[in-house]
Coordinates of C-alpha atoms and ligand atoms in Angstrom, one line a residue:
M1 CA 18.3 41.2 -35.7
Q2 CA 16.8 38.1 -34.4
T3 CA 13.3 37.5 -35.7
V4 CA 10.8 36.0 -33.3
K5 CA 8.1 33.7 -34.7
E6 CA 4.8 34.4 -33.1
N7 CA 4.7 32.9 -29.6
T8 CA 6.2 29.5 -30.2
W9 CA 6.8 26.8 -27.6
A10 CA 8.9 23.8 -27.7
K11 CA 8.4 20.8 -25.5
R12 CA 11.7 20.0 -23.9
E13 CA 12.7 16.4 -23.5
S14 CA 11.6 16.1 -19.9
H15 CA 8.8 14.8 -17.8
S16 CA 7.5 18.2 -17.0
P17 CA 4.2 18.9 -18.9
G18 CA 3.7 21.6 -21.5
S19 CA 1.3 24.4 -20.6
E20 CA -1.6 22.7 -22.5
D21 CA -1.7 19.7 -20.2
Q22 CA -0.5 21.5 -17.1
K23 CA -3.8 21.7 -15.4
K24 CA -4.4 18.0 -15.8
S25 CA -0.9 17.0 -14.8
G26 CA -1.0 19.3 -11.8
L27 CA -3.2 16.7 -10.1
D28 CA -0.6 14.0 -10.7
S29 CA 1.1 12.6 -7.7
I30 CA 4.7 11.3 -7.1
R31 CA 5.3 7.9 -5.5
I32 CA 8.6 7.2 -3.8
V33 CA 9.9 4.0 -2.1
G34 CA 12.5 5.2 0.5
G35 CA 15.8 3.8 1.4
K36 CA 18.0 4.2 -1.7
C37 CA 21.2 6.2 -1.4
L38 CA 21.9 8.7 -4.2
K39 CA 24.8 8.2 -6.7
G40 CA 25.3 10.1 -9.9
T41 CA 25.2 13.5 -11.5
I42 CA 22.5 16.2 -11.5
T43 CA 22.6 19.2 -13.8
I44 CA 21.2 22.3 -12.1
S45 CA 18.7 24.3 -14.2
G46 CA 18.5 28.0 -14.7
A47 CA 17.0 29.8 -11.7
T48 CA 13.2 30.3 -11.9
T49 CA 13.3 33.3 -9.5
A50 CA 15.9 34.9 -11.8
A51 CA 14.2 34.0 -15.0
L52 CA 10.9 35.6 -14.1
P53 CA 12.1 39.2 -13.6
L54 CA 14.4 38.8 -16.5
M55 CA 11.5 38.0 -18.8
C56 CA 9.7 41.1 -17.5
A57 CA 12.7 43.2 -18.4
S58 CA 11.9 42.5 -22.1
L59 CA 9.0 45.1 -21.7
L60 CA 11.6 47.9 -21.3
V61 CA 12.8 47.8 -24.9
D62 CA 11.5 47.5 -28.4
E63 CA 14.3 45.1 -29.5
P64 CA 14.5 41.3 -28.8
L65 CA 15.9 40.2 -25.4
Q66 CA 17.5 36.7 -25.7
L67 CA 17.8 34.7 -22.5
T68 CA 19.8 31.5 -22.3
N69 CA 19.9 28.7 -19.7
M70 CA 16.2 29.2 -19.2
P71 CA 14.1 26.6 -17.4
V72 CA 11.6 26.7 -20.3
T73 CA 9.5 23.7 -19.2
L74 CA 8.5 25.1 -15.8
G75 CA 4.9 26.1 -15.2
D76 CA 5.7 29.6 -14.0
I77 CA 7.8 30.4 -17.1
R78 CA 4.9 29.3 -19.3
T79 CA 2.4 31.3 -17.3
L80 CA 4.5 34.5 -17.4
T81 CA 5.0 34.0 -21.2
D82 CA 1.2 33.9 -21.5
V83 CA 1.0 37.2 -19.6
L84 CA 3.6 38.8 -21.7
N85 CA 1.9 37.6 -24.9
E86 CA -1.3 39.2 -23.6
L87 CA 0.6 42.5 -23.4
G88 CA 1.9 42.2 -27.0
V89 CA 5.3 40.5 -26.5
T90 CA 6.2 37.9 -29.1
S91 CA 8.0 35.0 -27.6
A92 CA 9.9 31.9 -28.7
L93 CA 10.9 29.4 -26.0
R94 CA 13.2 26.8 -27.5
A95 CA 14.0 23.2 -26.3
D96 CA 17.6 24.2 -25.8
G97 CA 16.7 26.6 -23.1
V98 CA 16.8 29.8 -25.2
A99 CA 13.9 32.3 -24.9
I100 CA 13.6 35.2 -27.2
L101 CA 11.2 37.9 -26.0
H102 CA 10.4 40.9 -28.2
A103 CA 8.2 43.8 -27.0
R104 CA 8.3 45.6 -30.3
Q105 CA 5.0 47.2 -29.4
I106 CA 2.9 47.0 -26.2
K107 CA -0.7 46.3 -27.3
S108 CA -2.2 46.2 -23.8
T109 CA -1.2 47.5 -20.4
T110 CA -3.5 45.3 -18.5
A111 CA -2.4 42.1 -16.7
P112 CA -5.7 40.3 -16.0
Y113 CA -6.6 38.6 -12.7
D114 CA -7.1 35.2 -14.1
M115 CA -3.4 35.2 -15.2
V116 CA -1.9 37.1 -12.2
R117 CA -3.6 34.9 -9.6
K118 CA -1.9 31.8 -11.2
M119 CA 1.5 33.3 -10.7
R120 CA 2.1 36.2 -8.4
A121 CA 5.4 37.2 -9.9
S122 CA 3.3 38.6 -12.8
V123 CA 3.2 41.7 -10.6
L124 CA 6.8 42.3 -11.9
V125 CA 5.3 43.6 -15.2
L126 CA 4.0 46.7 -13.3
G127 CA 7.2 48.7 -13.1
P128 CA 8.4 48.1 -16.6
L129 CA 4.9 48.8 -18.1
V130 CA 4.4 52.1 -16.2
A131 CA 8.0 53.1 -17.1
R132 CA 7.6 52.3 -20.8
C133 CA 3.9 53.2 -21.5
G134 CA 3.1 55.6 -18.7
R135 CA 0.3 53.3 -17.5
A136 CA -0.4 49.8 -16.2
V137 CA -3.4 48.0 -14.8
V138 CA -2.3 44.9 -12.9
S139 CA -4.4 42.6 -10.8
L140 CA -3.4 42.6 -7.1
P141 CA -1.8 39.1 -6.8
G142 CA -3.5 38.2 -3.5
G143 CA -1.9 36.1 -0.9
C144 CA -0.8 32.5 -1.0
A145 CA -0.2 29.6 1.3
I146 CA 2.9 31.1 2.9
G147 CA 1.6 34.6 3.6
T148 CA -0.4 37.7 2.7
R149 CA 2.3 38.7 0.2
P150 CA 1.4 42.5 0.0
I151 CA 2.9 44.7 -2.7
D152 CA 2.8 48.0 -0.7
L153 CA 6.5 48.5 -1.1
H154 CA 6.3 48.2 -4.9
L155 CA 3.5 50.8 -5.0
A156 CA 5.1 53.2 -2.5
G157 CA 8.3 53.2 -4.7
L158 CA 6.4 53.9 -7.9
K159 CA 4.5 56.7 -6.1
A160 CA 7.9 58.2 -5.0
M161 CA 8.9 58.1 -8.7
G162 CA 5.8 60.2 -9.6
A163 CA 3.2 57.5 -10.5
E164 CA -0.4 57.9 -9.5
I165 CA -1.6 54.7 -7.9
V166 CA -5.3 53.8 -7.6
L167 CA -6.6 50.5 -6.2
K168 CA -9.9 49.6 -7.8
D169 CA -11.9 46.4 -8.0
G170 CA -8.9 44.3 -7.0
Y171 CA -6.6 46.0 -9.5
V172 CA -3.7 48.4 -9.2
E173 CA -4.1 51.3 -11.7
A174 CA -0.7 53.0 -12.0
S175 CA -0.2 56.1 -14.3
A176 CA 2.6 58.4 -15.1
P177 CA 1.6 60.2 -18.3
D178 CA 4.7 62.4 -18.1
G179 CA 7.0 59.5 -17.4
L180 CA 8.6 58.4 -14.1
K181 CA 11.3 60.5 -12.4
G182 CA 14.3 59.3 -10.4
A183 CA 13.8 59.1 -6.6
K184 CA 15.5 58.1 -3.4
I185 CA 13.6 55.0 -2.1
D186 CA 14.4 53.6 1.4
F187 CA 12.8 50.2 1.9
P188 CA 11.6 49.7 5.5
I189 CA 12.1 45.9 5.0
V190 CA 14.1 44.0 2.4
S191 CA 11.9 42.9 -0.6
V192 CA 13.2 41.0 -3.5
G193 CA 10.2 41.7 -5.7
A194 CA 10.0 45.4 -4.9
T195 CA 13.7 45.8 -5.6
E196 CA 13.3 44.1 -9.0
N197 CA 10.2 46.1 -10.0
L198 CA 11.7 49.4 -9.1
M199 CA 15.1 48.7 -10.5
M200 CA 13.5 48.0 -13.9
A201 CA 11.2 51.0 -13.7
A202 CA 14.2 53.3 -12.7
C203 CA 16.0 52.4 -15.9
L204 CA 13.5 54.5 -18.0
A205 CA 12.9 57.2 -15.4
K206 CA 14.3 60.7 -15.8
G207 CA 17.3 61.1 -13.4
E208 CA 18.9 58.9 -10.8
T209 CA 17.1 56.5 -8.5
V210 CA 18.8 55.3 -5.3
L211 CA 17.3 52.1 -3.7
S212 CA 18.4 51.8 0.0
N213 CA 17.9 48.6 2.1
A214 CA 17.6 46.9 -1.3
A215 CA 17.7 43.1 -1.7
C216 CA 21.1 41.6 -2.3
E217 CA 20.1 38.2 -3.7
P218 CA 22.0 36.7 -6.6
E219 CA 18.8 37.0 -8.6
I220 CA 18.9 40.8 -8.1
V221 CA 22.5 40.9 -9.4
D222 CA 21.5 38.7 -12.3
L223 CA 18.7 41.1 -13.3
G224 CA 20.9 44.1 -12.8
E225 CA 23.7 42.6 -15.0
C226 CA 21.1 41.9 -17.8
L227 CA 19.9 45.5 -17.6
I228 CA 23.5 46.8 -17.8
A229 CA 23.9 44.6 -20.9
M230 CA 20.8 46.3 -22.3
G231 CA 22.5 49.7 -21.7
A232 CA 21.4 50.7 -18.2
K233 CA 23.8 52.3 -15.8
I234 CA 23.6 50.6 -12.5
E235 CA 26.0 50.5 -9.5
G236 CA 25.9 48.7 -6.1
L237 CA 24.4 45.4 -7.3
G238 CA 24.6 42.8 -4.5
T239 CA 24.8 45.6 -1.9
P240 CA 22.0 47.3 0.1
V241 CA 22.4 50.5 -1.9
I242 CA 21.7 50.3 -5.7
R243 CA 22.0 53.4 -7.9
I244 CA 20.3 53.5 -11.3
A245 CA 21.1 56.4 -13.6
G246 CA 17.9 56.3 -15.6
G247 CA 17.4 58.0 -18.9
G248 CA 16.3 55.0 -21.0
G249 CA 18.0 54.3 -24.4
L250 CA 18.0 50.6 -23.7
K251 CA 18.6 48.1 -26.5
G252 CA 18.2 44.3 -27.0
A253 CA 20.8 42.0 -25.4
T254 CA 21.6 38.3 -24.8
H255 CA 21.9 37.1 -21.1
A256 CA 22.5 33.8 -19.5
V257 CA 20.3 33.0 -16.4
I258 CA 22.2 32.0 -13.3
P259 CA 21.9 28.5 -12.0
D260 CA 19.2 27.9 -9.4
R261 CA 20.7 28.1 -6.0
I262 CA 17.5 26.8 -4.3
E263 CA 17.5 23.7 -6.6
T264 CA 21.2 23.2 -5.8
G265 CA 20.5 23.5 -2.0
T266 CA 17.6 21.1 -2.3
Y267 CA 19.7 18.3 -3.9
M268 CA 22.5 18.9 -1.4
I269 CA 20.0 18.3 1.4
A270 CA 18.7 15.2 -0.5
V271 CA 22.2 13.7 -0.3
A272 CA 22.6 14.6 3.3
L273 CA 19.4 12.7 4.0
A274 CA 19.7 9.7 1.7
G275 CA 23.4 9.3 1.8
G276 CA 25.7 8.7 -1.2
T277 CA 27.7 10.9 -3.6
V278 CA 26.3 13.3 -6.2
R279 CA 28.0 15.7 -8.6
L280 CA 26.0 18.8 -9.1
K281 CA 26.8 20.3 -12.5
N282 CA 26.6 24.1 -13.0
A283 CA 26.2 24.6 -9.2
R284 CA 27.3 28.0 -7.9
L285 CA 28.5 27.4 -4.3
E286 CA 29.2 31.1 -3.7
H287 CA 25.4 31.7 -3.8
L288 CA 24.9 29.3 -0.9
T289 CA 27.4 30.4 1.7
A290 CA 24.7 30.4 4.5
L291 CA 23.8 26.8 3.8
I292 CA 27.3 25.3 3.7
G293 CA 28.1 25.8 7.4
P294 CA 24.9 24.2 8.8
L295 CA 25.1 21.3 6.2
E296 CA 28.8 20.6 7.0
S297 CA 28.1 20.7 10.7
A298 CA 25.2 18.3 10.1
G299 CA 27.6 15.8 8.4
L300 CA 27.6 16.5 4.7
Q301 CA 30.9 16.7 2.8
I302 CA 30.9 19.5 0.2
E303 CA 33.7 20.0 -2.3
R304 CA 34.2 22.0 -5.5
K305 CA 35.3 20.0 -8.5
D306 CA 36.0 22.3 -11.5
A307 CA 32.7 24.1 -12.2
D308 CA 30.8 21.5 -10.3
V309 CA 30.1 20.7 -6.6
V310 CA 30.4 17.2 -5.3
V311 CA 28.4 16.4 -2.1
S312 CA 28.5 13.2 -0.1
R313 CA 27.6 11.6 3.1
N314 CA 28.7 8.0 3.6
G315 CA 27.8 6.5 7.0
R316 CA 28.5 9.6 9.2
P317 CA 25.4 10.3 11.3
L318 CA 23.4 13.5 10.7
K319 CA 23.7 16.1 13.6
G320 CA 21.1 18.7 14.4
A321 CA 21.9 22.4 13.7
D322 CA 20.0 25.6 14.3
I323 CA 18.9 27.9 11.4
M324 CA 17.2 31.3 11.1
T325 CA 16.0 32.5 7.7
K326 CA 17.1 36.0 6.6
P327 CA 17.3 38.0 3.4
Y328 CA 20.5 37.2 1.4
P329 CA 23.2 36.5 2.4
G330 CA 21.4 34.9 5.4
F331 CA 19.9 31.4 5.3
P332 CA 17.4 31.4 2.5
T333 CA 13.7 31.0 3.4
D334 CA 13.2 28.9 0.3
L335 CA 15.4 26.2 1.8
Q336 CA 13.9 26.2 5.3
A337 CA 11.4 23.4 4.7
Q338 CA 14.0 21.2 3.1
F339 CA 16.5 21.7 5.9
M340 CA 13.8 21.0 8.5
T341 CA 13.1 17.6 6.8
M342 CA 16.8 16.8 7.2
L343 CA 16.6 17.7 10.9
T344 CA 13.8 15.2 11.5
L345 CA 16.4 12.4 11.2
S346 CA 19.4 14.2 12.8
E347 CA 20.9 13.2 16.2
G348 CA 19.9 15.7 18.8
A349 CA 17.6 18.6 18.0
G350 CA 17.6 21.7 15.8
M351 CA 15.7 25.0 16.0
V352 CA 14.3 26.5 12.8
T353 CA 13.2 30.1 12.9
E354 CA 11.3 31.6 10.0
T355 CA 11.6 35.4 9.9
V356 CA 10.7 36.2 6.3
F357 CA 7.2 34.8 5.8
E358 CA 4.4 34.6 8.4
N359 CA 3.1 31.1 7.6
R360 CA 5.8 29.0 6.2
F361 CA 5.5 25.8 8.4
M362 CA 2.7 24.0 6.4
H363 CA 5.1 21.1 5.8
V364 CA 5.2 20.5 9.6
P365 CA 1.9 18.6 10.0
E366 CA 2.7 16.4 7.0
L367 CA 6.2 15.6 8.3
C368 CA 4.6 14.8 11.7
R369 CA 2.2 12.3 10.0
M370 CA 5.4 10.6 8.7
G371 CA 6.7 10.3 12.3
A372 CA 8.7 13.4 12.7
N373 CA 8.9 15.1 16.2
I374 CA 8.4 18.9 15.6
T375 CA 6.9 21.5 17.9
V376 CA 6.0 24.9 16.6
H377 CA 5.9 28.1 18.7
Q378 CA 4.9 31.0 16.5
G379 CA 7.8 31.7 14.1
S380 CA 10.0 28.9 15.5
A381 CA 10.0 25.1 15.3
I382 CA 12.0 22.8 17.5
V383 CA 12.8 19.6 15.6
R384 CA 13.9 16.6 17.7
G385 CA 15.5 13.8 15.7
V386 CA 13.7 10.4 15.4
P387 CA 15.3 7.1 14.3
R388 CA 13.1 6.8 11.2
L389 CA 10.2 8.3 9.2
K390 CA 7.4 6.1 7.9
G391 CA 6.1 6.5 4.4
A392 CA 2.6 7.9 4.1
E393 CA 0.2 9.6 1.7
V394 CA 0.9 13.4 2.1
M395 CA -0.4 16.6 0.5
A396 CA 1.7 19.5 -0.7
T397 CA 0.6 23.1 -0.1
D398 CA 3.4 25.2 -1.7
L399 CA 6.5 24.8 -3.8
R400 CA 9.0 24.3 -1.1
A401 CA 6.7 22.3 1.2
S402 CA 6.2 20.0 -1.7
V403 CA 9.9 19.3 -2.3
A404 CA 10.4 18.9 1.5
L405 CA 7.9 16.0 1.4
I406 CA 9.7 14.5 -1.6
L407 CA 12.9 14.5 0.4
A408 CA 11.2 12.9 3.3
G409 CA 9.9 10.2 1.0
L410 CA 13.5 9.4 -0.2
V411 CA 14.4 8.2 3.3
A412 CA 11.1 7.1 4.9
E413 CA 10.5 3.4 5.4
G414 CA 8.1 2.1 2.8
E415 CA 6.1 4.1 0.2
T416 CA 5.3 7.8 0.2
T417 CA 2.8 9.4 -2.2
V418 CA 2.9 13.2 -2.5
N419 CA -0.3 14.5 -4.0
R420 CA -1.2 17.8 -5.8
I421 CA 2.3 18.2 -7.2
Y422 CA 1.4 21.1 -9.5
H423 CA 3.4 23.3 -7.2
L424 CA 6.5 21.2 -8.0
D425 CA 6.1 21.7 -11.7
R426 CA 6.4 25.4 -11.1
G427 CA 9.9 25.4 -9.7
Y428 CA 11.7 22.1 -10.2
E429 CA 12.6 21.0 -13.8
D430 CA 12.2 17.2 -14.1
I431 CA 12.8 16.4 -10.4
V432 CA 11.6 12.8 -10.9
G433 CA 14.1 12.2 -13.8
K434 CA 17.0 13.9 -11.9
L435 CA 16.4 11.8 -8.7
R436 CA 15.7 8.6 -10.6
G437 CA 19.0 9.2 -12.5
C438 CA 20.8 9.0 -9.2
G439 CA 19.1 5.7 -8.1
A440 CA 16.0 7.0 -6.2
Q441 CA 12.9 4.7 -6.6
I442 CA 10.6 7.5 -7.7
E443 CA 7.8 7.8 -10.3
R444 CA 5.2 10.2 -11.4
L445 CA 1.6 8.8 -11.3
P446 CA -0.9 10.5 -13.6
A447 CA -4.1 11.6 -11.9
E448 CA -7.0 9.2 -12.3
D449 CA -9.4 10.4 -15.0
Ligands
EPZ501 C1 10.7 36.3 -3.8 O1 9.4 36.6 -3.4 C2 10.7 34.9 -4.3 N1 9.8 34.7 -5.4 C3 10.3 34.0 -3.1 O2 10.5 32.6 -3.6 C4 11.3 34.2 -2.0 O3 10.9 33.4 -0.9 C5 11.3 35.7 -1.5 O4 11.6 36.5 -2.7 C6 12.3 36.0 -0.4 O5 13.5 35.6 -0.9 C7 10.2 35.1 -6.6 O6 11.3 35.6 -6.8 C8 9.2 34.8 -7.7 P1 9.8 39.6 -0.8 P2 8.9 38.1 -3.1 O7 9.2 40.8 -1.5 O8 9.6 39.1 -3.9 C9 7.1 41.3 2.6 C10 9.8 30.4 -3.8 O9 9.5 29.5 -3.1 N2 6.7 42.4 1.7 O10 11.3 39.6 -0.7 O11 7.4 38.1 -3.1 C11 6.6 39.9 2.3 O12 5.3 39.8 2.8 C12 9.3 31.8 -3.6 O13 10.6 30.3 -4.8 C13 5.9 43.4 2.1 O14 5.5 43.5 3.2 O15 9.4 38.3 -1.6 C14 7.6 39.0 3.0 O16 7.2 38.9 4.3 C15 8.4 31.9 -2.3 N3 5.5 44.4 1.2 C16 8.9 39.8 2.9 O17 8.5 41.2 2.6 C17 5.9 44.3 -0.2 O18 5.5 45.2 -0.9 C18 9.8 39.4 1.8 O19 9.1 39.4 0.6 C19 6.7 43.2 -0.6 C20 7.1 42.2 0.4

């Protein structure tokens, strides 16, 4: 049995800050001088949006859960580790990307506001806690820049499984003193988080749970495969109907986190914009089918090379393409901002329609300040290609808007400074090092004291 030293961190050799200096470094900025094409190799990190629910799965069992290929330097991973430590989970995050989480005993069933507000995915402790302990008090995560982000589907599902739900003073109080029971849950809309929360809770419920209109994202499949390795009986992963047998009896396991498909897509778009040739190591092209078509029609060459993907654009002009974001396997909403940046310099025009979140165009005004020609009508934006972008001082508002501005800076004339980059540190491991390693003129500037 793996022993877990009390809550140990290890600083990974990278430019991302450890949690202790996260606050300060979050005010850093990134300066880029545009015009360099990209040549080299980038290793894709483990997927943040897979790692977070996987970490919460450790609450379901009193044996250690070992996760490998974890993006351990990311802010969100450190924040969620703090939340889990608060609940009594001992954790060890190692520099080689291995995280060992051991919920031998749950010492608290409350996830406090000051932790949940920093990282809304903390709400994923709700299902496992109620399932394991019969009770959970979790702060409502609140909205964020891209939308109101309600959790009504999470709560309706737990209610259907027999939990009593009370909303009080900004907290959700969920209780199921006699344990949860299996239920048939039909989601009115596809929700990644609700599917994850309820799939985890259902593992310890009495009887079978059937999730219909469930999310099909690769991160859902990854979580389900880890739960199966822990002893759960789950069928239908990657399809809209997931069956979980329930009954508990889970044990510790070891699981490798899938590579980050959004990071992969981001760097593919970076090459489309800047030109050059980059080998993406550990990239899983099969997780990006909806992106390949629009990128190839825009002018990017994409080819598999063994376990890697080589992307290149040498001289061919970029052409506009239309996209509409949808739940998987549709075009991912988390790549919408990055793709829009590419459209700003494409010949012709492209229409971008955002159907998943209600306010995910905050990158538009900043791109327009750099000379882009974008018109927004409610959930759609028409992007008319311009000959060039001009470097500027810009501000980031959310994780994907931040990286869209970094991509714009790679090709803008002159210097671009992206401020308030704490968002970036939440979802992109060492983005400055990875881009600089391919020839980009990019540096991180510490905030003035
Ligand atoms: C996950 O968020 C991801 N975050 C998001 O990535 C991603 O954009 C999103 O899934 C969609 O793929 C993590 O995995 C940590 P949803 P989640 O529940 O689970 C509505 C990034 O940039 N909804 O699938 O919160 C909701 O408002 C982040 O990496 C309800 O109405 O997304 C949204 O309109 C951003 N009620 C839609 O469903 C609910 O109870 C999809 O949300 C839950 C969701």
